[in-house]
Coordinates of N, CA and C in Angstrom, one line a residue:
M1 N -25.5 139.5 6.5 CA -25.2 140.9 6.8 C -23.7 141.0 7.3
K2 N -23.0 142.0 6.9 CA -21.6 142.2 7.3 C -21.5 142.4 8.8
G3 N -20.5 141.7 9.4 CA -20.3 141.8 10.8 C -19.3 142.9 11.1
L4 N -19.1 143.1 12.4 CA -18.2 144.2 12.9 C -17.1 143.6 13.7
P5 N -15.8 143.6 13.1 CA -14.7 143.0 13.8 C -14.5 143.8 15.1
L6 N -14.2 143.1 16.2 CA -14.0 143.7 17.5 C -12.6 144.3 17.7
A7 N -11.7 143.8 16.9 CA -10.3 144.3 17.0 C -10.3 145.7 16.7
G8 N -9.9 146.6 17.6 CA -9.8 148.0 17.4 C -11.1 148.8 17.6
A9 N -12.2 148.0 17.9 CA -13.5 148.7 18.1 C -13.6 149.1 19.6
T10 N -14.4 150.1 19.8 CA -14.7 150.6 21.2 C -16.1 150.0 21.6
V11 N -16.1 149.3 22.7 CA -17.3 148.5 23.1 C -17.7 149.1 24.5
L12 N -18.9 149.6 24.6 CA -19.4 150.1 25.8 C -20.4 149.1 26.4
I13 N -20.2 148.7 27.6 CA -21.0 147.6 28.2 C -21.6 148.1 29.5
T14 N -22.9 148.1 29.6 CA -23.6 148.5 30.8 C -23.7 147.2 31.7
G15 N -23.8 147.5 33.0 CA -23.8 146.4 34.0 C -22.5 145.6 33.9
A16 N -21.4 146.2 33.7 CA -20.1 145.6 33.4 C -19.3 145.2 34.7
G17 N -19.9 145.6 35.8 CA -19.2 145.4 37.1 C -19.1 144.0 37.6
S18 N -19.9 143.1 37.0 CA -20.0 141.7 37.5 C -20.7 140.8 36.5
G19 N -20.7 139.5 36.7 CA -21.5 138.6 35.9 C -21.2 138.6 34.5
L20 N -22.3 138.5 33.7 CA -22.1 138.5 32.2 C -21.4 139.7 31.7
G21 N -21.7 140.9 32.2 CA -21.1 142.1 31.8 C -19.6 142.1 31.9
R22 N -19.1 141.6 33.0 CA -17.6 141.5 33.2 C -17.1 140.5 32.2
E23 N -17.7 139.4 32.0 CA -17.2 138.3 31.1 C -17.2 138.9 29.6
L24 N -18.2 139.6 29.3 CA -18.2 140.3 27.9 C -17.0 141.2 27.8
A25 N -16.7 141.9 28.8 CA -15.6 142.9 28.8 C -14.3 142.1 28.6
V26 N -14.1 141.1 29.4 CA -12.9 140.3 29.3 C -12.7 139.7 27.9
Q27 N -13.7 139.1 27.4 CA -13.6 138.4 26.1 C -13.5 139.5 25.0
A28 N -14.2 140.6 25.1 CA -14.1 141.6 24.0 C -12.7 142.2 24.0
S29 N -12.1 142.4 25.2 CA -10.7 142.9 25.3 C -9.7 141.9 24.7
A30 N -10.0 140.6 24.9 CA -9.1 139.6 24.4 C -9.1 139.5 22.9
R31 N -10.2 140.0 22.3 CA -10.4 140.1 20.8 C -9.8 141.4 20.3
G32 N -9.3 142.2 21.1 CA -8.7 143.5 20.6 C -9.5 144.7 20.8
A33 N -10.6 144.6 21.5 CA -11.5 145.8 21.6 C -11.1 146.7 22.7
R34 N -11.4 148.0 22.6 CA -11.2 148.9 23.7 C -12.6 148.9 24.5
V35 N -12.5 148.6 25.8 CA -13.7 148.4 26.6 C -14.0 149.6 27.5
I36 N -15.2 150.0 27.5 CA -15.7 151.0 28.5 C -16.7 150.3 29.4
A37 N -16.4 150.3 30.6 CA -17.3 149.6 31.6 C -18.1 150.6 32.4
W38 N -19.4 150.4 32.3 CA -20.4 151.2 33.1 C -21.1 150.3 34.1
D39 N -21.2 150.9 35.3 CA -22.0 150.2 36.3 C -22.4 151.2 37.4
R40 N -23.5 151.0 38.1 CA -23.8 151.9 39.2 C -22.9 151.5 40.4
D41 N -22.3 150.3 40.3 CA -21.3 149.9 41.4 C -20.0 150.3 40.9
A42 N -19.5 151.4 41.4 CA -18.2 152.0 41.0 C -17.1 151.0 41.2
A43 N -17.0 150.3 42.3 CA -15.9 149.4 42.6 C -15.9 148.2 41.6
G44 N -17.1 147.8 41.2 CA -17.2 146.7 40.2 C -16.8 147.2 38.8
A45 N -17.2 148.3 38.4 CA -16.8 148.9 37.1 C -15.3 149.1 37.1
R46 N -14.8 149.6 38.2 CA -13.3 149.9 38.2 C -12.5 148.6 38.1
A47 N -13.0 147.6 38.8 CA -12.3 146.3 38.8 C -12.3 145.7 37.4
T48 N -13.4 145.8 36.7 CA -13.5 145.2 35.4 C -12.6 146.0 34.5
A49 N -12.6 147.3 34.5 CA -11.7 148.1 33.7 C -10.3 147.8 33.9
Q50 N -9.9 147.7 35.2 CA -8.5 147.4 35.5 C -8.1 146.0 34.9
R51 N -9.0 145.1 34.9 CA -8.7 143.7 34.4 C -8.5 143.7 32.9
V52 N -9.2 144.6 32.2 CA -9.1 144.6 30.7 C -8.3 145.8 30.2
N53 N -7.7 146.6 31.1 CA -7.0 147.8 30.7 C -7.9 148.7 29.9
G54 N -9.1 148.9 30.4 CA -10.1 149.7 29.8 C -10.4 150.9 30.6
T55 N -11.5 151.6 30.3 CA -12.0 152.8 31.1 C -13.3 152.4 31.7
W56 N -13.7 153.2 32.7 CA -14.9 152.9 33.5 C -15.6 154.2 33.9
A57 N -16.9 154.1 34.3 CA -17.6 155.2 34.8 C -18.7 154.6 35.7
E58 N -19.0 155.3 36.8 CA -20.1 155.0 37.6 C -21.3 155.7 37.0
V59 N -22.2 154.9 36.5 CA -23.4 155.4 35.8 C -24.7 154.7 36.2
D60 N -25.7 155.4 36.6 CA -27.0 154.8 36.8 C -27.7 154.9 35.5
V61 N -27.9 153.8 34.8 CA -28.4 153.8 33.4 C -29.9 154.1 33.4
T62 N -30.6 154.2 34.6 CA -32.0 154.6 34.6 C -32.1 156.1 34.6
D63 N -31.0 156.9 34.7 CA -31.0 158.3 34.8 C -30.6 158.8 33.4
A64 N -31.5 159.3 32.6 CA -31.3 159.7 31.2 C -30.2 160.8 31.1
Q65 N -30.3 161.7 32.0 CA -29.3 162.8 31.9 C -27.9 162.3 32.3
A66 N -27.8 161.5 33.3 CA -26.5 160.9 33.7 C -25.9 160.1 32.6
V67 N -26.7 159.4 31.9 CA -26.3 158.6 30.7 C -25.8 159.5 29.6
A68 N -26.5 160.5 29.3 CA -26.1 161.5 28.3 C -24.8 162.2 28.6
D69 N -24.6 162.5 29.9 CA -23.4 163.2 30.3 C -22.2 162.2 30.2
A70 N -22.4 161.0 30.7 CA -21.3 160.0 30.6 C -20.9 159.7 29.2
A71 N -21.9 159.7 28.3 CA -21.6 159.3 26.9 C -21.1 160.5 26.1
S72 N -21.2 161.7 26.6 CA -20.7 162.8 25.8 C -19.3 162.7 25.4
G73 N -19.0 162.9 24.1 CA -17.7 162.8 23.6 C -17.1 161.4 23.3
L74 N -17.9 160.4 23.7 CA -17.5 159.0 23.4 C -17.8 158.6 22.0
R75 N -16.8 157.9 21.4 CA -17.0 157.3 20.0 C -17.2 155.8 20.3
V76 N -18.5 155.3 20.2 CA -18.8 154.0 20.5 C -19.1 153.2 19.2
D77 N -18.5 152.1 19.1 CA -18.8 151.2 17.9 C -19.8 150.1 18.2
V78 N -19.7 149.6 19.5 CA -20.7 148.6 19.9 C -21.2 149.0 21.3
L79 N -22.5 149.1 21.4 CA -23.1 149.3 22.7 C -23.8 148.0 23.1
I80 N -23.4 147.5 24.3 CA -24.1 146.2 24.8 C -24.9 146.6 26.0
N81 N -26.2 146.7 25.8 CA -27.2 146.9 26.9 C -27.3 145.7 27.7
N82 N -26.5 145.5 28.8 CA -26.5 144.3 29.5 C -27.1 144.4 30.9
A83 N -27.1 145.6 31.5 CA -27.6 145.8 32.9 C -29.0 145.2 33.0
G84 N -29.2 144.6 34.1 CA -30.5 143.9 34.4 C -30.7 143.7 35.9
V85 N -32.0 143.6 36.2 CA -32.4 143.2 37.6 C -33.5 142.3 37.6
V86 N -33.8 141.6 38.7 CA -34.9 140.7 38.8 C -35.4 140.7 40.2
T87 N -36.7 140.7 40.4 CA -37.3 140.6 41.8 C -37.6 139.2 42.2
G88 N -38.1 138.4 41.2 CA -38.4 137.0 41.5 C -39.6 136.8 42.4
K89 N -40.6 137.7 42.4 CA -41.7 137.6 43.3 C -43.0 137.6 42.5
Y90 N -44.0 137.0 43.2 CA -45.3 137.0 42.6 C -45.8 138.4 42.5
L91 N -46.7 138.7 41.6 CA -47.2 140.0 41.3 C -47.6 140.7 42.6
L92 N -48.4 140.1 43.5 CA -49.0 140.7 44.7 C -47.9 140.8 45.8
D93 N -46.8 140.2 45.6 CA -45.7 140.3 46.6 C -44.7 141.4 46.3
A94 N -44.6 141.7 45.0 CA -43.6 142.7 44.6 C -44.1 144.1 44.9
S95 N -43.2 145.0 45.3 CA -43.6 146.4 45.7 C -43.7 147.2 44.4
E96 N -44.4 148.3 44.5 CA -44.4 149.2 43.3 C -43.0 149.7 43.0
E97 N -42.2 150.0 44.0 CA -40.8 150.4 43.7 C -40.0 149.3 42.9
Q98 N -40.2 148.0 43.3 CA -39.5 147.0 42.7 C -39.9 146.8 41.2
I99 N -41.2 146.9 41.0 CA -41.8 146.8 39.6 C -41.2 147.9 38.7
R100 N -41.3 149.1 39.2 CA -40.8 150.2 38.5 C -39.3 150.1 38.2
R101 N -38.6 149.7 39.2 CA -37.1 149.5 39.0 C -36.8 148.5 37.9
T102 N -37.6 147.4 37.9 CA -37.3 146.4 36.9 C -37.5 146.9 35.5
F103 N -38.5 147.7 35.2 CA -38.7 148.3 33.9 C -37.7 149.4 33.6
E104 N -37.3 150.1 34.6 CA -36.4 151.2 34.4 C -35.0 150.7 34.0
V105 N -34.6 149.6 34.6 CA -33.3 149.0 34.3 C -33.3 148.1 33.1
N106 N -34.3 147.2 33.0 CA -34.3 146.2 31.9 C -34.8 146.7 30.6
T107 N -35.6 147.8 30.6 CA -36.3 148.3 29.4 C -35.9 149.7 29.1
L108 N -36.2 150.7 30.0 CA -36.0 152.1 29.7 C -34.6 152.5 29.6
A109 N -33.7 151.8 30.3 CA -32.3 152.2 30.3 C -31.7 152.0 28.9
G110 N -32.2 151.0 28.1 CA -31.8 150.8 26.8 C -32.2 151.9 25.8
Y111 N -33.2 152.6 26.2 CA -33.6 153.8 25.4 C -32.6 154.9 25.6
W112 N -32.2 155.1 26.9 CA -31.3 156.3 27.2 C -29.9 156.0 26.7
T113 N -29.4 154.8 26.8 CA -28.1 154.5 26.3 C -28.0 154.6 24.8
T114 N -29.0 154.0 24.2 CA -29.1 154.0 22.7 C -29.2 155.4 22.1
R115 N -30.1 156.2 22.7 CA -30.2 157.6 22.3 C -28.9 158.4 22.5
A116 N -28.1 158.0 23.4 CA -26.9 158.7 23.7 C -25.8 158.4 22.6
V117 N -25.7 157.2 22.1 CA -24.7 156.8 21.2 C -25.1 156.7 19.8
L118 N -26.4 156.5 19.5 CA -26.9 156.3 18.2 C -26.6 157.4 17.2
P119 N -26.7 158.7 17.6 CA -26.4 159.8 16.6 C -25.0 159.7 16.0
G120 N -24.0 159.3 16.9 CA -22.7 159.2 16.4 C -22.5 158.0 15.4
M121 N -23.2 156.9 15.8 CA -23.2 155.7 14.9 C -23.8 156.0 13.5
L122 N -24.9 156.8 13.6 CA -25.6 157.1 12.3 C -24.7 158.0 11.5
A123 N -24.0 159.0 12.1 CA -23.2 159.9 11.4 C -22.0 159.1 10.7
R124 N -21.5 158.1 11.4 CA -20.4 157.3 10.8 C -20.9 156.1 10.0
N125 N -22.3 155.9 10.0 CA -22.9 154.8 9.3 C -22.2 153.5 9.7
H126 N -22.0 153.3 11.0 CA -21.2 152.2 11.5 C -21.6 151.9 13.0
G127 N -21.9 150.7 13.3 CA -22.1 150.4 14.7 C -23.1 149.3 15.0
V128 N -23.1 148.8 16.2 CA -24.0 147.7 16.6 C -24.6 148.1 17.9
I129 N -25.9 148.0 18.1 CA -26.7 148.1 19.3 C -27.1 146.7 19.8
V130 N -26.5 146.2 20.9 CA -26.8 144.9 21.4 C -27.7 145.0 22.6
T131 N -28.8 144.2 22.6 CA -29.7 144.1 23.7 C -29.6 142.7 24.3
I132 N -29.2 142.6 25.6 CA -29.2 141.3 26.3 C -30.6 141.2 26.9
A133 N -31.5 140.5 26.2 CA -32.9 140.3 26.7 C -32.9 139.0 27.5
S134 N -33.9 138.2 27.2 CA -34.0 136.9 27.9 C -35.0 136.0 27.2
A135 N -34.9 134.7 27.4 CA -35.9 133.8 26.9 C -37.3 134.2 27.6
A136 N -37.2 134.8 28.7 CA -38.4 135.2 29.4 C -39.1 136.4 28.7
G137 N -38.4 136.9 27.7 CA -39.0 137.9 26.8 C -39.8 137.3 25.7
L138 N -39.8 136.0 25.6 CA -40.5 135.2 24.6 C -41.7 134.4 25.2
V139 N -41.7 134.3 26.5 CA -42.7 133.5 27.2 C -42.9 134.0 28.6
G140 N -44.1 134.2 29.0 CA -44.3 134.6 30.4 C -44.0 133.4 31.4
V141 N -43.4 133.8 32.5 CA -43.0 132.8 33.5 C -43.6 133.2 34.9
A142 N -44.1 132.3 35.7 CA -44.5 132.6 37.0 C -43.4 133.2 37.9
K143 N -43.8 134.2 38.7 CA -42.9 135.0 39.5 C -42.0 135.9 38.7
Q144 N -42.4 136.1 37.5 CA -41.7 137.0 36.6 C -42.6 138.0 35.9
T145 N -43.7 138.4 36.5 CA -44.6 139.3 35.8 C -44.0 140.6 35.4
D146 N -43.1 141.1 36.2 CA -42.3 142.3 35.9 C -41.2 142.0 35.0
Y147 N -40.4 141.0 35.3 CA -39.2 140.7 34.6 C -39.5 140.2 33.1
S148 N -40.4 139.3 33.0 CA -40.8 138.9 31.6 C -41.3 140.0 30.8
A149 N -42.2 140.8 31.3 CA -42.7 141.9 30.6 C -41.7 142.9 30.2
S150 N -40.7 143.2 31.1 CA -39.6 144.1 30.8 C -38.7 143.6 29.7
K151 N -38.5 142.3 29.6 CA -37.7 141.7 28.6 C -38.5 141.7 27.3
W152 N -39.8 141.5 27.3 CA -40.6 141.6 26.1 C -40.5 143.0 25.6
G153 N -40.5 144.0 26.4 CA -40.3 145.3 26.0 C -39.0 145.6 25.4
A154 N -37.9 145.0 25.9 CA -36.6 145.1 25.4 C -36.5 144.5 24.0
I155 N -37.1 143.4 23.8 CA -37.1 142.7 22.5 C -37.9 143.6 21.5
G156 N -39.1 144.1 21.9 CA -39.9 144.9 21.0 C -39.1 146.2 20.7
F157 N -38.4 146.8 21.6 CA -37.6 148.0 21.4 C -36.6 147.7 20.3
T158 N -35.9 146.6 20.4 CA -34.8 146.2 19.5 C -35.4 146.0 18.1
E159 N -36.5 145.3 18.0 CA -37.1 145.0 16.7 C -37.6 146.3 16.0
S160 N -38.2 147.2 16.8 CA -38.6 148.4 16.2 C -37.4 149.3 15.8
L161 N -36.4 149.3 16.6 CA -35.2 150.0 16.2 C -34.6 149.5 14.9
R162 N -34.6 148.1 14.8 CA -34.1 147.5 13.6 C -34.8 148.0 12.4
A163 N -36.2 148.1 12.5 CA -37.0 148.6 11.4 C -36.7 150.0 11.1
E164 N -36.5 150.8 12.1 CA -36.2 152.2 11.8 C -34.8 152.4 11.1
L165 N -33.8 151.6 11.5 CA -32.5 151.7 10.9 C -32.6 151.2 9.4
R166 N -33.4 150.2 9.2 CA -33.6 149.6 7.9 C -34.3 150.7 7.0
S167 N -35.3 151.4 7.6 CA -36.0 152.4 6.8 C -35.1 153.6 6.4
F168 N -34.0 153.8 7.3 CA -33.1 154.9 7.0 C -32.1 154.5 5.9
G169 N -32.0 153.2 5.7 CA -30.9 152.7 4.8 C -29.6 152.7 5.5
S170 N -29.6 152.7 6.8 CA -28.4 152.7 7.6 C -27.7 151.4 7.7
R171 N -26.4 151.4 7.9 CA -25.6 150.2 8.1 C -25.4 149.9 9.6
V172 N -25.9 150.8 10.4 CA -25.9 150.5 11.9 C -27.0 149.4 12.0
R173 N -26.6 148.4 12.9 CA -27.5 147.3 13.0 C -27.7 146.9 14.5
T174 N -28.6 146.0 14.7 CA -29.0 145.6 16.1 C -28.7 144.1 16.2
L175 N -28.6 143.7 17.5 CA -28.5 142.3 17.9 C -29.3 142.1 19.1
V176 N -30.2 141.2 19.2 CA -31.0 140.9 20.4 C -30.6 139.5 20.8
V177 N -30.3 139.3 22.1 CA -29.9 138.0 22.7 C -31.0 137.6 23.7
A178 N -31.5 136.4 23.5 CA -32.5 135.8 24.4 C -32.0 134.5 25.0
P179 N -31.3 134.6 26.1 CA -30.8 133.4 26.8 C -31.7 132.9 27.9
Y180 N -31.6 131.6 28.1 CA -32.3 131.0 29.3 C -31.5 131.5 30.5
Y181 N -31.7 130.9 31.7 CA -31.1 131.4 32.9 C -29.5 131.3 32.8
I182 N -28.8 132.3 33.3 CA -27.4 132.3 33.2 C -26.8 132.2 34.7
N183 N -25.8 131.5 34.9 CA -25.2 131.2 36.2 C -24.3 132.4 36.6
T184 N -24.9 133.5 36.9 CA -24.2 134.7 37.3 C -24.4 135.1 38.7
G185 N -25.4 134.5 39.4 CA -25.7 134.9 40.8 C -27.1 135.6 40.8
M186 N -27.4 136.3 39.7 CA -28.7 137.0 39.7 C -29.9 136.1 39.8
F187 N -29.7 134.9 39.3 CA -30.9 133.9 39.4 C -30.5 132.7 40.3
D188 N -29.7 132.9 41.3 CA -29.4 131.9 42.2 C -30.7 131.2 42.7
G189 N -30.6 129.9 42.8 CA -31.8 129.1 43.3 C -32.7 128.6 42.2
V190 N -32.6 129.1 41.0 CA -33.5 128.6 39.9 C -33.1 127.2 39.6
R191 N -34.1 126.4 39.2 CA -33.8 125.0 38.8 C -34.4 124.7 37.4
T192 N -33.8 123.8 36.7 CA -34.3 123.4 35.4 C -34.6 121.9 35.4
K193 N -35.8 121.5 34.9 CA -36.2 120.1 34.9 C -35.5 119.2 34.0
F194 N -35.0 119.8 32.8 CA -34.3 119.0 31.9 C -33.0 119.6 31.5
P195 N -32.0 119.5 32.3 CA -30.7 120.2 32.1 C -30.0 119.9 30.8
L196 N -30.3 118.7 30.2 CA -29.6 118.4 29.0 C -30.1 119.2 27.8
V197 N -31.3 119.6 27.8 CA -31.9 120.4 26.7 C -32.1 121.9 27.1
L198 N -32.3 122.1 28.4 CA -32.5 123.5 29.0 C -31.5 123.7 30.1
P199 N -30.2 123.7 29.8 CA -29.3 123.9 30.9 C -29.2 125.3 31.4
I200 N -28.8 125.4 32.7 CA -28.4 126.8 33.2 C -27.1 127.1 32.5
L201 N -27.1 128.3 31.8 CA -26.0 128.6 31.0 C -24.8 129.2 31.8
E202 N -23.6 129.0 31.3 CA -22.4 129.6 31.9 C -22.1 130.9 31.2
P203 N -21.8 132.0 31.9 CA -21.5 133.3 31.3 C -20.3 133.2 30.3
V204 N -19.3 132.4 30.5 CA -18.2 132.3 29.6 C -18.7 132.0 28.2
K205 N -19.6 131.0 28.1 CA -20.1 130.5 26.8 C -21.1 131.5 26.2
V206 N -21.9 132.1 27.1 CA -22.9 133.1 26.5 C -22.1 134.3 26.0
A207 N -21.2 134.8 26.7 CA -20.4 136.0 26.2 C -19.7 135.7 24.9
G208 N -19.2 134.5 24.8 CA -18.5 134.1 23.5 C -19.5 134.1 22.4
R209 N -20.7 133.6 22.6 CA -21.7 133.5 21.6 C -22.2 134.9 21.2
V210 N -22.3 135.8 22.1 CA -22.7 137.2 21.8 C -21.6 137.9 21.0
L211 N -20.4 137.7 21.3 CA -19.3 138.4 20.6 C -19.1 137.8 19.2
N212 N -19.3 136.5 19.1 CA -19.3 135.8 17.8 C -20.4 136.4 16.9
A213 N -21.5 136.6 17.5 CA -22.7 137.1 16.7 C -22.4 138.5 16.2
I214 N -21.8 139.3 17.0 CA -21.5 140.7 16.6 C -20.5 140.6 15.4
E215 N -19.5 139.8 15.5 CA -18.5 139.7 14.4 C -19.1 139.1 13.2
A216 N -20.1 138.2 13.3 CA -20.7 137.5 12.2 C -21.8 138.3 11.5
G217 N -22.2 139.4 12.2 CA -23.3 140.2 11.6 C -24.7 139.6 11.9
R218 N -24.8 138.7 12.9 CA -26.1 138.1 13.2 C -27.0 139.2 13.9
Q219 N -28.3 139.0 13.8 CA -29.2 139.9 14.4 C -30.0 139.3 15.6
Q220 N -29.9 138.0 15.8 CA -30.6 137.4 16.9 C -29.9 136.2 17.4
V221 N -29.8 136.0 18.7 CA -29.2 134.8 19.3 C -30.2 134.3 20.4
M222 N -30.6 133.0 20.3 CA -31.4 132.4 21.3 C -30.6 131.2 21.9
L223 N -30.6 131.1 23.2 CA -29.8 130.1 23.9 C -30.6 129.5 25.0
P224 N -30.5 128.1 25.1 CA -29.9 127.2 24.2 C -30.8 127.0 23.0
P225 N -30.5 126.2 22.0 CA -31.2 126.0 20.8 C -32.7 125.8 21.0
L226 N -33.1 125.1 22.0 CA -34.5 124.7 22.3 C -35.4 126.0 22.4
V227 N -34.8 127.1 22.8 CA -35.5 128.3 23.0 C -36.1 128.7 21.6
R228 N -35.5 128.3 20.5 CA -36.0 128.7 19.2 C -37.4 128.2 18.9
I229 N -37.9 127.2 19.7 CA -39.2 126.6 19.3 C -40.3 127.4 19.9
L230 N -40.0 128.4 20.8 CA -41.1 129.2 21.5 C -41.9 129.9 20.5
P231 N -41.4 130.7 19.6 CA -42.3 131.5 18.7 C -43.2 130.6 17.9
P232 N -42.7 129.5 17.2 CA -43.7 128.7 16.5 C -44.7 128.0 17.4
L233 N -44.4 127.7 18.6 CA -45.3 127.1 19.6 C -46.5 127.9 19.8
R234 N -46.4 129.2 19.6 CA -47.5 130.1 19.8 C -48.6 130.0 18.8
L235 N -48.4 129.2 17.7 CA -49.4 128.9 16.8 C -50.4 127.9 17.4
L236 N -50.0 127.2 18.5 CA -50.9 126.3 19.1 C -52.0 127.0 19.9
P237 N -53.1 126.3 20.2 CA -54.1 126.9 21.1 C -53.5 127.1 22.5
V238 N -53.9 128.1 23.2 CA -53.3 128.5 24.5 C -53.2 127.3 25.5
P239 N -54.3 126.5 25.6 CA -54.2 125.4 26.6 C -53.0 124.4 26.2
A240 N -52.9 124.2 24.9 CA -51.8 123.3 24.4 C -50.4 123.9 24.7
F241 N -50.3 125.2 24.4 CA -49.1 125.9 24.7 C -48.7 125.9 26.1
D242 N -49.7 126.1 27.0 CA -49.4 126.1 28.5 C -49.1 124.7 28.9
L243 N -49.7 123.6 28.3 CA -49.4 122.3 28.7 C -47.9 121.9 28.4
I244 N -47.4 122.4 27.2 CA -46.0 122.1 26.9 C -45.1 122.8 27.9
L245 N -45.4 124.0 28.2 CA -44.6 124.7 29.2 C -44.6 124.0 30.6
D246 N -45.7 123.5 30.9 CA -45.8 122.8 32.2 C -45.0 121.5 32.1
L247 N -45.0 120.8 31.0 CA -44.3 119.6 30.8 C -42.8 119.8 31.0
F248 N -42.3 121.0 30.6 CA -40.9 121.3 30.7 C -40.6 122.0 32.1
G249 N -41.6 122.1 32.9 CA -41.4 122.7 34.2 C -41.1 124.2 34.3
I250 N -41.4 124.9 33.2 CA -41.0 126.3 33.1 C -41.5 127.1 34.3
N251 N -42.8 126.9 34.6 CA -43.4 127.8 35.6 C -43.0 127.4 37.1
H252 N -42.1 126.4 37.2 CA -41.6 126.0 38.5 C -40.1 126.3 38.7
T253 N -39.5 126.9 37.6 CA -38.1 127.1 37.7 C -37.8 128.1 38.8
M254 N -38.7 129.0 39.1 CA -38.4 130.1 40.1 C -38.9 129.7 41.5
D255 N -39.3 128.5 41.7 CA -39.8 128.1 43.0 C -38.8 128.2 44.2
H256 N -37.5 128.0 43.9 CA -36.5 128.1 44.9 C -35.6 129.3 44.7
F257 N -36.0 130.3 44.0 CA -35.2 131.4 43.6 C -34.9 132.2 44.9
V258 N -33.6 132.6 45.0 CA -33.1 133.4 46.1 C -32.4 134.7 45.6
G259 N -31.9 134.6 44.3 CA -31.2 135.7 43.7 C -29.9 136.0 44.3
R260 N -29.3 137.1 43.8 CA -27.9 137.5 44.3 C -28.1 138.1 45.7
R261 N -27.2 137.7 46.6 CA -27.3 138.2 48.0 C -26.1 139.1 48.3

């Protein structure tokens, strides 16, 4: 599938005030893109925009009307739905507010941002909708009942959107990214049992892979490569599948989670 060159393209990034969002902005700008940085943290969004000579807006992506207002009049070539939150608590320890917030940011926000920019993309028959999901959207993880489910929802959203665009015969395309833990602060304290095959990822490398995928016309990125074995592993009986996850220590990765402070 034909890729979209970032040079001269307008790239809108949510959650751009820090972490992976900021790194995506920096690298997209270095490739010649015009960057629009959105974040509910105005200072963070402003700092990112200043660093890349882009524009910014304070936007709560869980507010559909605020998203529509902020997107009004924008011509967006690439939307990167990057904003995300994590509670890192067992189901019975997480509050109703925390659970709702996880789905509002990680899943529903992608609906509002995409609905805001997709009509223009369809009219131009040009554009890419990128969803930064997670490997946790491919497998349930202890202390992530809300996070994993929200990322499963984000992956399902992207897959269904891809099907809709294909049925329209549109050249607008989607890209879903499912990375393992990224060293951005959001997952501070997580540990990995086998760092050689399941390393904690660095945002510089993840951002580069995402932007490469946009330009190459790819529709899916899983990081690191071992994550690709998850879908076929589901052909195994449930006890065998769970045993493999336990051997890799997946359900203990969150034991020492503290998150961003």
